[in-house]
């Protein structure tokens, strides 16, 4: 809240400073413009020039009447034109407007203008004008002399007053601008002080938060150390108990006693697994659990889940099956151990709490995603399982962590750390599906494909049993696909056209004869009978490389 107030205050302060600067600038500019206008137009000069030109025109009339040399009718007309232009100035532009202000109510200039226009014919034809008429003209214009002198004086006095007022305004504006600038400086300094104080406050808050973060991190480290220590401390006596139980079971116990010992062993193993889950959960909470990414086969993961969970399912009396989508790639990259652990946790939670009859685990892979579907039919009667513990949507008001939720919580966190998710959706019929998805990249299968063509089912079975999946990819019996390596019955090698047809269809195919053919040069190698499995595998490994 205080941060918002500080931002609003700073914004308003900037607006106030900007407004004060604009007001001072406009005021100063306006008064400077007034001074410039006063000096540029020079109203006093315009008024005095009218008086001077009237005197010059009257003097030219007097000299013309007296017959002064060099003063003729043209000279009089030139002076008349100049006087006319001075009068026209009063009716044009801002100068005329300001001069007219001083003549308002007197109409001196208007009367002079009317007189000048009235005598224009006489002036134009003054060459033949009698001296008496010229004298009349002189008297007419002399009458305007004294009033014009008074008009010029009035203009001069008025402009002096206006100039003084303009200077006073400029001085006042400069003073006001200075005051505004001073206020702006003071406000800016106040803003700087405020910003400094706020920055110090935020720095103190940041330091305090850093201390709290350090304290929380230290607490987490202490918790992790405590959990690690307690886990090791509890594992040691638990392993001792499990060892003694194993020895006790070998001592020829009665069936009832053996059953009790096995129950005690399972309880101890569950306790050991729970300790591992606690450590994993603490590492996940501290962001210290690292994924071990490595290539593995989906079938191996399925087999590991089956080996890990099938005994528990049998003890619980439910059907359990694991299957792999045939379209899934053979190998992917990911954390094999964490995936196995996560699937086993979810399966164990469902078996222990959901009251189910059968559980099917299906592995598939498409579009870079490994999906594991746990399919089951849930019986409502007597069931207390909570799907939100699988999906991570437990009630926020819960004041304790359910013991049956530890496994799903660890598994869910591991899947999310891999970038995957968990969904719960209805499946066909009464079945429910818990779908685990994780992004795992498929690996290209670099194993050579191997096909077997022989008329003996027993020989084919022997060959298949001796070829591990890790070495080659066996094609199904009767497949029409041409393999990289073909194990061909020696009888087929000798028929004269089978090998030739295979070479024509696949020039790069490698053909091994099962038994000695008549022409060993037609094939790439011979597997002697009976088959030496070690040599058999070594020969295939050489061809594969």
Coordinates of C-alpha atoms in Angstrom, one line a residue:
X1 CA 0.0 0.0 0.0
X2 CA 2.8 2.4 0.9
X3 CA 4.6 1.7 -2.3
X4 CA 1.4 2.7 -4.3
X5 CA 1.1 5.9 -2.3
X6 CA 4.8 6.7 -3.0
X7 CA 4.3 6.2 -6.7
X8 CA 1.2 8.4 -6.8
X9 CA 2.9 11.1 -4.8
X10 CA 5.9 11.1 -7.1
X11 CA 3.6 11.3 -10.2
X12 CA 1.7 14.3 -8.7
X13 CA 4.9 16.0 -7.8
X14 CA 6.2 15.7 -11.4
X15 CA 2.9 17.1 -12.6
X16 CA 3.1 20.1 -10.2
X17 CA 6.6 20.9 -11.2
X18 CA 5.8 20.7 -14.8
X19 CA 2.8 23.0 -14.4
X20 CA 4.8 25.5 -12.5
X21 CA 7.5 25.6 -15.1
X22 CA 4.9 26.0 -17.9
X23 CA 3.1 28.8 -16.1
X24 CA 6.3 30.7 -15.5
X25 CA 7.5 30.2 -19.1
X26 CA 4.2 31.4 -20.6
X27 CA 4.0 34.5 -18.3
X28 CA 7.6 35.5 -19.0
X29 CA 7.2 34.9 -22.8
X30 CA 4.0 37.0 -22.9
X31 CA 5.5 40.0 -21.2
X32 CA 8.7 39.8 -23.3
X33 CA 6.5 39.7 -26.4
X34 CA 4.8 42.9 -25.1
X35 CA 8.2 44.6 -24.8
X36 CA 9.2 43.5 -28.2
X37 CA 5.9 44.7 -29.7
X38 CA 6.3 48.1 -28.1
X39 CA 9.9 48.5 -29.4
X40 CA 9.2 47.2 -32.8
X41 CA 6.1 49.2 -33.7
X42 CA 7.4 52.6 -32.3
X43 CA 4.1 54.3 -32.1
X44 CA 5.6 57.6 -31.0
X45 CA 7.7 57.8 -34.1
X46 CA 4.6 57.3 -36.3
X47 CA 2.7 60.1 -34.5
X48 CA 5.6 62.6 -34.7
X49 CA 6.1 61.8 -38.3
X50 CA 2.6 62.9 -39.1
X51 CA 3.2 66.3 -37.4
X52 CA 6.5 66.7 -39.2
X53 CA 5.1 65.8 -42.6
X54 CA 2.2 68.3 -42.1
X55 CA 4.7 71.0 -41.3
X56 CA 6.8 70.2 -44.4
X57 CA 3.8 70.2 -46.6
X58 CA 2.7 73.6 -45.2
X59 CA 6.3 74.9 -45.7
X60 CA 6.3 73.7 -49.3
X61 CA 3.0 75.7 -49.9
X62 CA 4.5 78.8 -48.4
X63 CA 7.7 78.5 -50.5
X64 CA 5.6 77.9 -53.6
X65 CA 3.5 81.0 -52.9
X66 CA 6.6 83.1 -52.3
X67 CA 8.2 81.8 -55.6
X68 CA 11.2 80.3 -53.8
X69 CA 13.6 78.7 -56.4
X70 CA 13.4 74.9 -56.6
X71 CA 9.9 74.7 -55.2
X72 CA 7.4 74.1 -57.9
X73 CA 4.1 72.3 -58.3
X74 CA 5.8 68.8 -58.4
X75 CA 7.5 69.5 -55.1
X76 CA 4.2 70.4 -53.5
X77 CA 2.6 67.3 -54.9
X78 CA 5.4 65.1 -53.6
X79 CA 5.0 66.5 -50.1
X80 CA 1.2 66.0 -50.4
X81 CA 1.7 62.3 -51.3
X82 CA 4.0 61.8 -48.3
X83 CA 1.4 63.4 -46.0
X84 CA -1.3 61.2 -47.5
X85 CA 0.8 58.1 -46.8
X86 CA 1.3 59.1 -43.1
X87 CA -2.5 59.5 -42.8
X88 CA -3.2 56.1 -44.4
X89 CA -0.9 54.5 -41.7
X90 CA -3.6 55.4 -39.1
X91 CA -6.2 53.2 -40.8
X92 CA -4.0 50.1 -41.3
X93 CA -2.4 47.4 -39.1
X94 CA -1.8 47.3 -35.4
X95 CA 0.0 50.7 -35.5
X96 CA -3.1 52.4 -36.9
X97 CA -5.3 50.7 -34.3
X98 CA -3.1 52.0 -31.4
X99 CA -2.8 55.5 -32.9
X100 CA -6.5 55.6 -33.3
X101 CA -6.9 54.8 -29.6
X102 CA -5.3 58.2 -28.8
X103 CA -7.5 60.1 -31.3
X104 CA -10.7 58.5 -30.0
X105 CA -13.3 61.2 -29.3
X106 CA -11.3 64.0 -30.9
X107 CA -11.4 62.9 -34.6
X108 CA -8.4 65.1 -35.3
X109 CA -6.8 62.6 -37.6
X110 CA -10.1 61.9 -39.4
X111 CA -10.7 65.7 -39.9
X112 CA -7.2 66.1 -41.3
X113 CA -7.7 63.1 -43.6
X114 CA -11.0 64.6 -44.9
X115 CA -9.3 67.9 -45.5
X116 CA -6.5 66.3 -47.4
X117 CA -8.9 64.4 -49.6
X118 CA -11.0 67.6 -50.2
X119 CA -8.1 69.7 -51.4
X120 CA -6.6 67.0 -53.6
X121 CA -7.9 68.6 -56.9
X122 CA -6.4 71.9 -55.9
X123 CA -3.1 70.4 -55.0
X124 CA -3.0 68.5 -58.3
X125 CA -3.7 71.7 -60.2
X126 CA -1.7 74.0 -58.0
X127 CA 0.4 75.3 -60.8
X128 CA -2.3 77.7 -61.9
X129 CA -3.7 78.5 -58.5
X130 CA -3.8 82.2 -57.5
X131 CA -1.6 83.2 -54.5
X132 CA -4.8 84.1 -52.5
X133 CA -6.1 80.5 -52.8
X134 CA -2.7 79.1 -51.9
X135 CA -2.8 81.3 -48.8
X136 CA -6.2 79.9 -47.9
X137 CA -4.7 76.3 -48.2
X138 CA -1.9 77.3 -45.9
X139 CA -4.2 78.7 -43.3
X140 CA -6.4 75.6 -43.5
X141 CA -3.5 73.2 -42.8
X142 CA -1.8 75.6 -40.2
X143 CA -4.9 75.2 -38.1
X144 CA -4.1 71.5 -37.6
X145 CA -0.5 72.2 -36.4
X146 CA -1.2 72.9 -32.7
X147 CA -3.6 70.0 -32.2
X148 CA -1.2 67.6 -33.9
X149 CA 1.6 68.7 -31.5
X150 CA -0.7 68.0 -28.6
X151 CA -1.6 64.6 -30.2
X152 CA 2.1 63.7 -30.5
X153 CA 2.7 64.6 -26.9
X154 CA -0.3 62.5 -25.8
X155 CA 1.0 59.6 -27.8
X156 CA 4.5 60.0 -26.4
X157 CA 3.2 60.2 -22.8
X158 CA 0.8 57.2 -23.3
X159 CA 3.6 55.0 -24.8
X160 CA 5.9 55.9 -22.0
X161 CA 3.3 54.8 -19.5
X162 CA 2.7 51.5 -21.5
X163 CA 6.4 50.8 -21.8
X164 CA 6.8 51.3 -18.1
X165 CA 3.8 49.0 -17.4
X166 CA 5.3 46.4 -19.7
X167 CA 8.6 46.6 -17.9
X168 CA 6.8 46.2 -14.6
X169 CA 5.0 43.1 -15.9
X170 CA 8.2 41.6 -17.2
X171 CA 9.8 42.3 -13.8
X172 CA 6.9 40.8 -12.0
X173 CA 6.9 37.8 -14.3
X174 CA 10.6 37.3 -13.8
X175 CA 10.0 37.5 -10.0
X176 CA 7.1 35.1 -10.2
X177 CA 9.1 32.7 -12.4
X178 CA 12.0 32.9 -10.0
X179 CA 9.6 32.1 -7.1
X180 CA 8.2 29.2 -9.1
X181 CA 11.6 27.9 -9.9
X182 CA 12.6 28.2 -6.3
X183 CA 9.5 26.3 -5.3
X184 CA 10.2 23.6 -7.9
X185 CA 13.8 23.3 -6.6
X186 CA 12.5 22.9 -3.0
X187 CA 9.9 20.4 -4.1
X188 CA 12.5 18.5 -6.1
X189 CA 14.7 18.4 -3.1
X190 CA 11.8 17.2 -0.9
X191 CA 11.1 14.5 -3.5
X192 CA 14.7 13.4 -3.4
X193 CA 14.6 13.3 0.4
X194 CA 11.4 11.3 0.2
X195 CA 12.8 8.9 -2.4
X196 CA 15.9 8.5 -0.4
X197 CA 13.9 7.7 2.8
X198 CA 11.7 5.3 0.8
X199 CA 14.7 3.6 -0.7
X200 CA 16.2 3.2 2.8
X201 CA 13.0 1.7 4.0
X202 CA 12.8 -0.7 1.1
X203 CA 16.4 -1.6 1.6
X204 CA 15.7 -2.4 5.3
X205 CA 12.7 -4.5 4.2
X206 CA 14.9 -6.3 1.6
X207 CA 17.5 -7.0 4.2
X208 CA 14.9 -8.2 6.6
X209 CA 13.4 -10.5 4.0
X210 CA 16.8 -11.8 3.1
X211 CA 17.4 -12.6 6.8
X212 CA 14.1 -14.4 6.9
X213 CA 15.0 -16.3 3.8
X214 CA 18.3 -17.2 5.2
X215 CA 16.7 -18.3 8.4
X216 CA 14.1 -20.4 6.5
X217 CA 16.8 -22.0 4.4
X218 CA 18.8 -22.7 7.5
X219 CA 15.7 -24.3 9.0
X220 CA 15.2 -26.4 5.9
X221 CA 18.8 -27.5 6.0
X222 CA 18.5 -28.4 9.6
X223 CA 15.3 -30.3 8.9
X224 CA 16.9 -32.2 6.0
X225 CA 20.0 -33.0 8.2
X226 CA 17.7 -34.2 11.0
X227 CA 15.6 -36.4 8.6
X228 CA 18.7 -37.8 7.0
X229 CA 20.2 -38.6 10.4
X230 CA 17.0 -40.1 11.8
X231 CA 16.5 -42.1 8.7
X232 CA 20.0 -43.7 9.0
X233 CA 19.5 -44.1 12.7
X234 CA 16.1 -45.9 12.2
X235 CA 17.4 -48.0 9.2
X236 CA 20.2 -49.5 11.2
X237 CA 18.0 -51.2 13.9
X238 CA 15.3 -52.0 11.3
X239 CA 17.8 -53.8 9.1
X240 CA 18.9 -55.7 12.2
X241 CA 15.3 -56.7 12.9
X242 CA 14.8 -57.8 9.3
X243 CA 18.0 -59.9 9.4
X244 CA 17.0 -61.6 12.7
X245 CA 13.5 -62.3 11.2
X246 CA 15.2 -63.9 8.1
X247 CA 17.3 -66.1 10.4
X248 CA 14.3 -67.0 12.5
X249 CA 12.3 -68.1 9.4
X250 CA 15.1 -70.6 8.6
X251 CA 14.9 -72.3 11.9
X252 CA 12.1 -74.7 11.1
X253 CA 9.1 -72.8 12.4
X254 CA 5.5 -74.0 12.4
X255 CA 3.3 -72.7 9.5
X256 CA 1.5 -70.3 11.8
X257 CA 4.8 -69.0 13.1
X258 CA 6.2 -68.6 9.6
X259 CA 3.1 -66.6 8.6
X260 CA 3.7 -64.3 11.6
X261 CA 7.4 -63.8 10.8
X262 CA 6.5 -63.0 7.2
X263 CA 4.0 -60.4 8.4
X264 CA 6.7 -58.9 10.6
X265 CA 9.1 -58.8 7.7
X266 CA 6.6 -57.0 5.4
X267 CA 6.0 -54.5 8.2
X268 CA 9.7 -53.9 8.5
X269 CA 10.1 -53.5 4.7
X270 CA 7.2 -51.1 4.6
X271 CA 8.9 -49.1 7.4
X272 CA 12.1 -49.0 5.4
X273 CA 10.3 -47.9 2.3
X274 CA 8.5 -45.2 4.3
X275 CA 11.9 -43.9 5.5
X276 CA 13.1 -43.7 1.9
X277 CA 9.9 -41.8 1.0
X278 CA 10.4 -39.3 3.8
X279 CA 13.9 -38.6 2.6
X280 CA 12.7 -38.2 -1.0
X281 CA 9.8 -35.9 0.1
X282 CA 12.3 -33.7 2.1
X283 CA 14.6 -33.6 -0.9
X284 CA 11.7 -32.6 -3.2
X285 CA 10.6 -29.9 -0.8
X286 CA 14.1 -28.5 -0.7
X287 CA 14.5 -28.8 -4.5
X288 CA 17.5 -31.0 -4.0
X289 CA 16.2 -34.2 -5.7
X290 CA 17.9 -34.6 -9.1
X291 CA 16.7 -36.8 -11.9
X292 CA 19.0 -39.4 -13.3
X293 CA 18.3 -39.3 -17.0
X294 CA 19.5 -42.4 -18.9
X295 CA 18.2 -44.6 -21.8
X296 CA 16.0 -47.6 -20.8
X297 CA 13.5 -49.8 -22.4
X298 CA 9.8 -49.5 -21.7
X299 CA 9.5 -53.3 -21.5
X300 CA 12.1 -53.3 -18.8
X301 CA 10.1 -50.6 -16.8
X302 CA 7.0 -52.7 -17.2
X303 CA 8.8 -55.8 -16.0
X304 CA 10.3 -54.0 -13.0
X305 CA 6.8 -52.7 -12.0
X306 CA 5.4 -56.2 -12.3
X307 CA 8.3 -57.8 -10.3
X308 CA 8.0 -55.1 -7.6
X309 CA 4.2 -55.1 -7.2
X310 CA 2.9 -58.5 -8.3
X311 CA 3.7 -60.2 -4.9
X312 CA 1.8 -57.5 -3.0
X313 CA -1.2 -57.8 -5.4
X314 CA -1.2 -61.6 -4.9
X315 CA -1.2 -61.2 -1.1
X316 CA -4.1 -58.7 -1.4
X317 CA -6.0 -61.2 -3.5
X318 CA -6.5 -59.0 -6.5
X319 CA -5.7 -59.6 -10.2
X320 CA -2.7 -57.7 -11.5
X321 CA -1.4 -57.4 -15.0
X322 CA 1.1 -55.2 -16.9
X323 CA 1.1 -54.6 -20.6
X324 CA 3.0 -52.5 -23.1
X325 CA 1.5 -50.9 -26.3
X326 CA 3.0 -52.7 -29.3
X327 CA 3.4 -49.3 -31.1
X328 CA 5.5 -47.9 -28.3
X329 CA 9.2 -47.4 -29.1
X330 CA 11.6 -49.9 -27.7
X331 CA 13.8 -47.4 -25.7
X332 CA 13.3 -43.9 -24.2
X333 CA 15.3 -41.6 -22.0
X334 CA 14.3 -40.7 -18.5
X335 CA 14.7 -41.6 -14.8
X336 CA 14.0 -45.3 -14.7
X337 CA 14.1 -45.7 -10.9
X338 CA 11.9 -42.7 -10.2
X339 CA 9.2 -43.8 -12.7
X340 CA 9.2 -47.3 -11.3
X341 CA 8.9 -45.9 -7.8
X342 CA 6.1 -43.5 -8.8
X343 CA 4.0 -46.2 -10.5
X344 CA 4.5 -48.5 -7.6
X345 CA 3.4 -45.9 -5.1
X346 CA 0.1 -45.2 -7.0
X347 CA -0.6 -48.9 -7.4
X348 CA 0.0 -49.6 -3.8
X349 CA -2.2 -46.7 -2.7
X350 CA -5.1 -48.0 -4.9
X351 CA -4.7 -51.6 -3.7
X352 CA -4.6 -50.6 0.0
X353 CA -7.4 -48.0 0.0
X354 CA -9.7 -48.3 -3.0
X355 CA -11.1 -51.8 -2.4
X356 CA -10.5 -53.0 -6.0
X357 CA -10.8 -56.4 -7.6
X358 CA -8.3 -56.1 -10.5
X359 CA -5.6 -53.6 -11.4
X360 CA -4.2 -53.3 -14.9
X361 CA -1.1 -51.2 -15.7
X362 CA -0.7 -50.2 -19.4
X363 CA 2.4 -48.5 -20.7
X364 CA 2.3 -46.5 -24.0
X365 CA 4.3 -43.8 -25.7
X366 CA 3.1 -41.2 -28.3
X367 CA 4.2 -37.7 -29.3
X368 CA 7.1 -37.7 -26.9
X369 CA 4.9 -38.6 -23.9
X370 CA 5.1 -41.8 -21.9
X371 CA 1.7 -42.6 -20.5
X372 CA 0.9 -45.1 -17.7
X373 CA -2.7 -46.0 -17.2
X374 CA -3.7 -47.7 -13.9
X375 CA -7.2 -49.2 -14.7
X376 CA -9.4 -50.5 -11.9
X377 CA -13.0 -50.9 -10.8
X378 CA -13.6 -49.0 -7.5
X379 CA -16.1 -50.5 -5.0
X380 CA -17.8 -47.7 -3.0
X381 CA -18.7 -49.9 -0.1
X382 CA -16.2 -49.7 2.7
X383 CA -13.7 -47.7 0.6
X384 CA -12.0 -44.7 2.1
X385 CA -9.6 -43.7 -0.6
X386 CA -9.3 -40.0 -1.6
X387 CA -8.6 -39.2 -5.3
X388 CA -7.4 -35.7 -4.3
X389 CA -4.4 -37.2 -2.6
X390 CA -3.3 -38.6 -6.0
X391 CA -4.1 -35.4 -7.9
X392 CA -2.7 -33.0 -5.3
X393 CA -5.9 -31.2 -4.4
X394 CA -6.2 -31.9 -0.7
X395 CA -8.3 -29.5 1.4
X396 CA -6.4 -26.4 2.5
X397 CA -8.0 -26.7 5.9
X398 CA -6.4 -30.1 6.6
X399 CA -4.2 -29.8 9.8
X400 CA -2.4 -33.0 9.3
X401 CA -0.7 -35.0 6.5
X402 CA -2.5 -38.3 5.9
X403 CA -0.2 -41.2 6.4
X404 CA -1.7 -42.9 3.3
X405 CA -0.9 -39.8 1.2
X406 CA 2.8 -39.9 1.7
X407 CA 3.4 -42.3 -1.2
X408 CA 1.2 -40.5 -3.7
X409 CA 2.6 -37.1 -2.7
X410 CA 6.2 -38.3 -3.3
X411 CA 5.2 -39.9 -6.6
X412 CA 3.2 -36.9 -7.7
X413 CA 6.1 -34.5 -6.9
X414 CA 8.5 -36.7 -8.9
X415 CA 6.2 -36.8 -11.9
X416 CA 5.8 -33.0 -11.8
X417 CA 9.6 -32.6 -11.5
X418 CA 9.9 -34.6 -14.7
X419 CA 7.5 -32.1 -16.4
X420 CA 4.6 -34.6 -16.4
X421 CA 1.1 -34.6 -14.8
X422 CA -1.5 -37.0 -13.3
X423 CA -5.1 -37.1 -14.3
X424 CA -8.1 -39.0 -13.0
X425 CA -10.8 -39.8 -15.7
X426 CA -13.6 -42.3 -16.1
X427 CA -12.8 -45.2 -18.4
X428 CA -15.2 -47.4 -20.3
X429 CA -17.8 -49.2 -18.1
X430 CA -17.2 -49.0 -14.4
X431 CA -13.4 -48.7 -14.7
X432 CA -11.5 -45.7 -13.6
X433 CA -8.2 -44.7 -15.0
X434 CA -5.4 -42.9 -13.2
X435 CA -3.2 -41.6 -16.1
X436 CA 0.4 -40.7 -15.4
X437 CA 2.1 -38.7 -18.2
X438 CA 5.8 -37.7 -18.5
X439 CA 7.7 -36.3 -21.4
X440 CA 10.3 -38.9 -22.5
X441 CA 12.1 -38.8 -25.8
X442 CA 12.1 -42.0 -27.8
X443 CA 15.4 -43.4 -28.9
X444 CA 16.0 -44.8 -32.3
X445 CA 16.3 -48.6 -32.2
X446 CA 19.9 -49.3 -33.4
X447 CA 19.6 -53.1 -32.9
X448 CA 19.8 -55.1 -36.1
X449 CA 16.6 -57.0 -37.0
X450 CA 16.9 -60.8 -37.1
X451 CA 14.6 -63.2 -38.9
X452 CA 14.5 -67.0 -38.7
X453 CA 13.5 -69.3 -41.6
X454 CA 13.6 -73.0 -40.9
X455 CA 11.3 -75.9 -41.3
X456 CA 12.0 -77.0 -37.7
X457 CA 10.0 -75.3 -34.9
X458 CA 12.4 -76.7 -32.3
X459 CA 15.4 -75.2 -34.1
X460 CA 13.6 -71.9 -34.3
X461 CA 12.8 -72.0 -30.6
X462 CA 16.4 -72.8 -29.8
X463 CA 17.6 -69.8 -31.9
X464 CA 15.1 -67.5 -30.3
X465 CA 16.0 -68.5 -26.8
X466 CA 19.7 -67.8 -27.5
X467 CA 19.2 -64.3 -28.8
X468 CA 18.8 -61.6 -26.0
X469 CA 16.6 -58.6 -26.7
X470 CA 19.4 -56.3 -25.8
X471 CA 21.5 -57.6 -28.7
X472 CA 19.0 -57.9 -31.6
X473 CA 15.4 -57.2 -32.5
X474 CA 13.7 -60.5 -33.4
X475 CA 11.0 -60.4 -36.1
X476 CA 7.9 -62.4 -35.4
X477 CA 7.5 -65.8 -36.9
X478 CA 6.1 -65.7 -40.4
X479 CA 7.0 -62.0 -40.9
X480 CA 7.3 -60.9 -44.5
X481 CA 9.7 -58.1 -43.6
X482 CA 13.2 -58.6 -44.7
X483 CA 15.6 -58.4 -41.7
X484 CA 19.1 -57.1 -41.5
X485 CA 20.3 -60.6 -40.5
X486 CA 18.6 -63.8 -41.7
X487 CA 19.1 -67.2 -40.1
X488 CA 18.3 -69.6 -42.9
X489 CA 18.0 -73.3 -42.8
X490 CA 20.8 -75.0 -44.8
X491 CA 18.3 -76.9 -46.9
X492 CA 16.9 -73.6 -48.1
X493 CA 20.4 -72.4 -48.8
X494 CA 20.9 -75.3 -51.2
X495 CA 17.7 -75.0 -53.3
X496 CA 19.4 -72.6 -55.7
X497 CA 16.9 -69.8 -55.8
X498 CA 16.1 -68.7 -52.2
X499 CA 19.4 -67.0 -51.5
X500 CA 19.5 -65.4 -55.0
X501 CA 16.0 -64.0 -54.5
X502 CA 16.9 -62.6 -51.1
X503 CA 20.0 -61.0 -52.5
X504 CA 18.0 -59.4 -55.3
X505 CA 15.4 -58.0 -52.9
X506 CA 17.9 -56.8 -50.2
X507 CA 21.5 -56.5 -51.4
X508 CA 22.7 -55.6 -47.9
X509 CA 21.1 -58.6 -46.1
X510 CA 23.4 -60.9 -44.1
X511 CA 22.6 -64.6 -44.4
X512 CA 23.7 -67.2 -41.9
X513 CA 23.2 -70.8 -42.7
X514 CA 21.9 -73.0 -39.9
X515 CA 24.0 -76.1 -40.6
X516 CA 26.6 -76.7 -43.3
X517 CA 25.4 -75.9 -46.8
X518 CA 26.8 -77.4 -50.0
X519 CA 28.1 -74.0 -51.2
X520 CA 29.3 -71.9 -48.2
X521 CA 30.3 -69.1 -50.5
X522 CA 26.6 -68.3 -51.2
X523 CA 26.1 -67.2 -47.5
X524 CA 27.8 -64.8 -45.1
X525 CA 28.5 -67.4 -42.4
X526 CA 27.7 -70.8 -41.1
X527 CA 26.3 -71.8 -37.7
X528 CA 27.4 -75.3 -37.0
X529 CA 25.1 -77.9 -35.5
X530 CA 24.6 -78.3 -32.6
X531 CA 24.6 -74.6 -31.9
X532 CA 27.3 -73.3 -29.6
X533 CA 25.3 -70.4 -28.0
X534 CA 28.4 -68.4 -27.0
X535 CA 29.8 -68.6 -30.5
X536 CA 26.4 -68.0 -31.9
X537 CA 26.0 -64.7 -30.0
X538 CA 29.5 -63.6 -30.8
X539 CA 28.9 -64.2 -34.5
X540 CA 25.7 -62.1 -34.4
X541 CA 27.5 -59.3 -32.5
X542 CA 30.2 -59.2 -35.1
X543 CA 27.6 -58.9 -37.9
X544 CA 25.7 -56.2 -36.0
X545 CA 28.8 -54.1 -35.6

